[in-house]
XYZ file of C-alpha atoms in Angstrom:
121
model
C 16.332 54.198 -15.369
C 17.136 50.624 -14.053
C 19.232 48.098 -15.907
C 19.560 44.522 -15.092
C 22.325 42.191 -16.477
C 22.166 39.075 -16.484
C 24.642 36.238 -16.648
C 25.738 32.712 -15.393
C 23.402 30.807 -18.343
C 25.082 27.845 -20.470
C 24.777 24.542 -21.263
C 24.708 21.524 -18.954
C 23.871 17.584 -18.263
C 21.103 16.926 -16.804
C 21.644 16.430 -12.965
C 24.173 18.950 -13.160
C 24.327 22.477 -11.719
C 25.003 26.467 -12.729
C 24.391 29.444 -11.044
C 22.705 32.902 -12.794
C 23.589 36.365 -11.149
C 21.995 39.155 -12.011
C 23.285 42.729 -11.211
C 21.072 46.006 -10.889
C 22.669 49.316 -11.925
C 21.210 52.996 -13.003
C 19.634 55.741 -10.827
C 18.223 53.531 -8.172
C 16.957 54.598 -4.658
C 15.897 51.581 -3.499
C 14.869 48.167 -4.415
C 11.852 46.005 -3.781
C 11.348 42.374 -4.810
C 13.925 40.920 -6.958
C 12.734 37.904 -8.913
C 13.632 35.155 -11.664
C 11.251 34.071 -14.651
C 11.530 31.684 -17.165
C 10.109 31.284 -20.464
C 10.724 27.962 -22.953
C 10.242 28.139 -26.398
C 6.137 28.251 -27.050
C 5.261 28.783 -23.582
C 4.365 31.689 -21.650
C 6.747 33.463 -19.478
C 6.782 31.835 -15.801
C 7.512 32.683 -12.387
C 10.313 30.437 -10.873
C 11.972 32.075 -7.460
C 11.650 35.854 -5.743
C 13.039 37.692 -3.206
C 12.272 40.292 -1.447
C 14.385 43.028 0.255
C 13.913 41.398 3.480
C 14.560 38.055 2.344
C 11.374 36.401 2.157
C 11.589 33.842 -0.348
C 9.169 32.026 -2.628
C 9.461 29.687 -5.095
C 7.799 27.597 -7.921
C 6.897 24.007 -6.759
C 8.457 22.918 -9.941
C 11.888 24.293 -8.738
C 11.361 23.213 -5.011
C 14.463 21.626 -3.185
C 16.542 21.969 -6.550
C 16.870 25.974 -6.775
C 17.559 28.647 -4.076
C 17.555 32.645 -4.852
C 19.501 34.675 -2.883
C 20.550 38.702 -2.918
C 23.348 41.042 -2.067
C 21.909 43.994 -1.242
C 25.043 46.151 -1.140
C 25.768 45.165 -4.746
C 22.035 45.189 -5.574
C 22.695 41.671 -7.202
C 20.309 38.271 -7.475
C 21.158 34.851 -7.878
C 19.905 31.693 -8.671
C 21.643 28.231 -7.458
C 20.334 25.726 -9.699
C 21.112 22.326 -9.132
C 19.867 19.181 -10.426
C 18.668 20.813 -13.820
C 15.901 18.597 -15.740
C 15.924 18.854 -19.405
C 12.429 20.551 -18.703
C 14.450 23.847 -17.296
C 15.706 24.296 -20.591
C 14.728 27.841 -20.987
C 15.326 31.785 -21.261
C 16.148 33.120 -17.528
C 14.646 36.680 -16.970
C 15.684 38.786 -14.199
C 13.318 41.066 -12.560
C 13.196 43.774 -9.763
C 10.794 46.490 -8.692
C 12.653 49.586 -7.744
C 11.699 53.332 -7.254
C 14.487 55.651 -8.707
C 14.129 58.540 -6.076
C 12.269 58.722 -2.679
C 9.381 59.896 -3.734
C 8.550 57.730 -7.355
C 6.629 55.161 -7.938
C 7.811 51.601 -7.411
C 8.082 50.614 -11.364
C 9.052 46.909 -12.587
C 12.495 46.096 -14.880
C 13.339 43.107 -17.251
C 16.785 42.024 -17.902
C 17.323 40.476 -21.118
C 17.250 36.998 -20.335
C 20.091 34.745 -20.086
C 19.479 30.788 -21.725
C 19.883 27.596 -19.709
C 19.829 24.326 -21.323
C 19.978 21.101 -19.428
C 20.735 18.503 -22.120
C 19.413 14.868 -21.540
């Protein structure tokens, strides 16, 4: 099994900044795309920023030029820079990976728990 934890979430000013990590641990063999989703209260769960083992990124227009993922691979960790939070980020912060726990499994998808982020106006 794969667990993700995340952390970095709290409460902030609008304009201002925080960063989320999120760190993969369990019997992992390798690990595909690792990926952040949000989901505000009433709204579906959305895709914000991902990442995939080689580094190709991709990202939400919404989040565009204000957030940047990033990974350590050795430490099988994601991040997420946000800066220049809108009250409209306000939300739950899911991390998410695809990973295959030996060489020869399928390539299965984990949540994390979700860490919340509230930009205050």
């Amino acid at each position: 099994q794969v667990q993700l934890v995340e952390s970095g979430g709290g409460l902030v000013q609008a304009g201002g900044s925080l960063r989320l990590s999120c760190a993969a641990s369990g019997s992992i063999f390798s690990i595909g795309t690792m990926a952040w989703y949000r989901q505000a209260p009433g709204k579906q769960r959305e895709s914000v920023a991902s990442i995939t083992s080689g580094g190709t990124t991709n990202y939400a227009d919404f989040v565009k030029g204000r957030f940047t993922i990033s990974r350590d691979n050795a430490e099988k960790t994601v991040y997420l820079q946000m800066n220049s939070l809108k009250p409209e980020d306000t939300a739950v912060y899911y991390c998410y990976c695809n990973a295959r726990v030996r060489y020869n499994s399928n390539l299965l998808g984990y949540w994390g728990l979700g860490t919340q982020v509230t930009a205050s106006s």
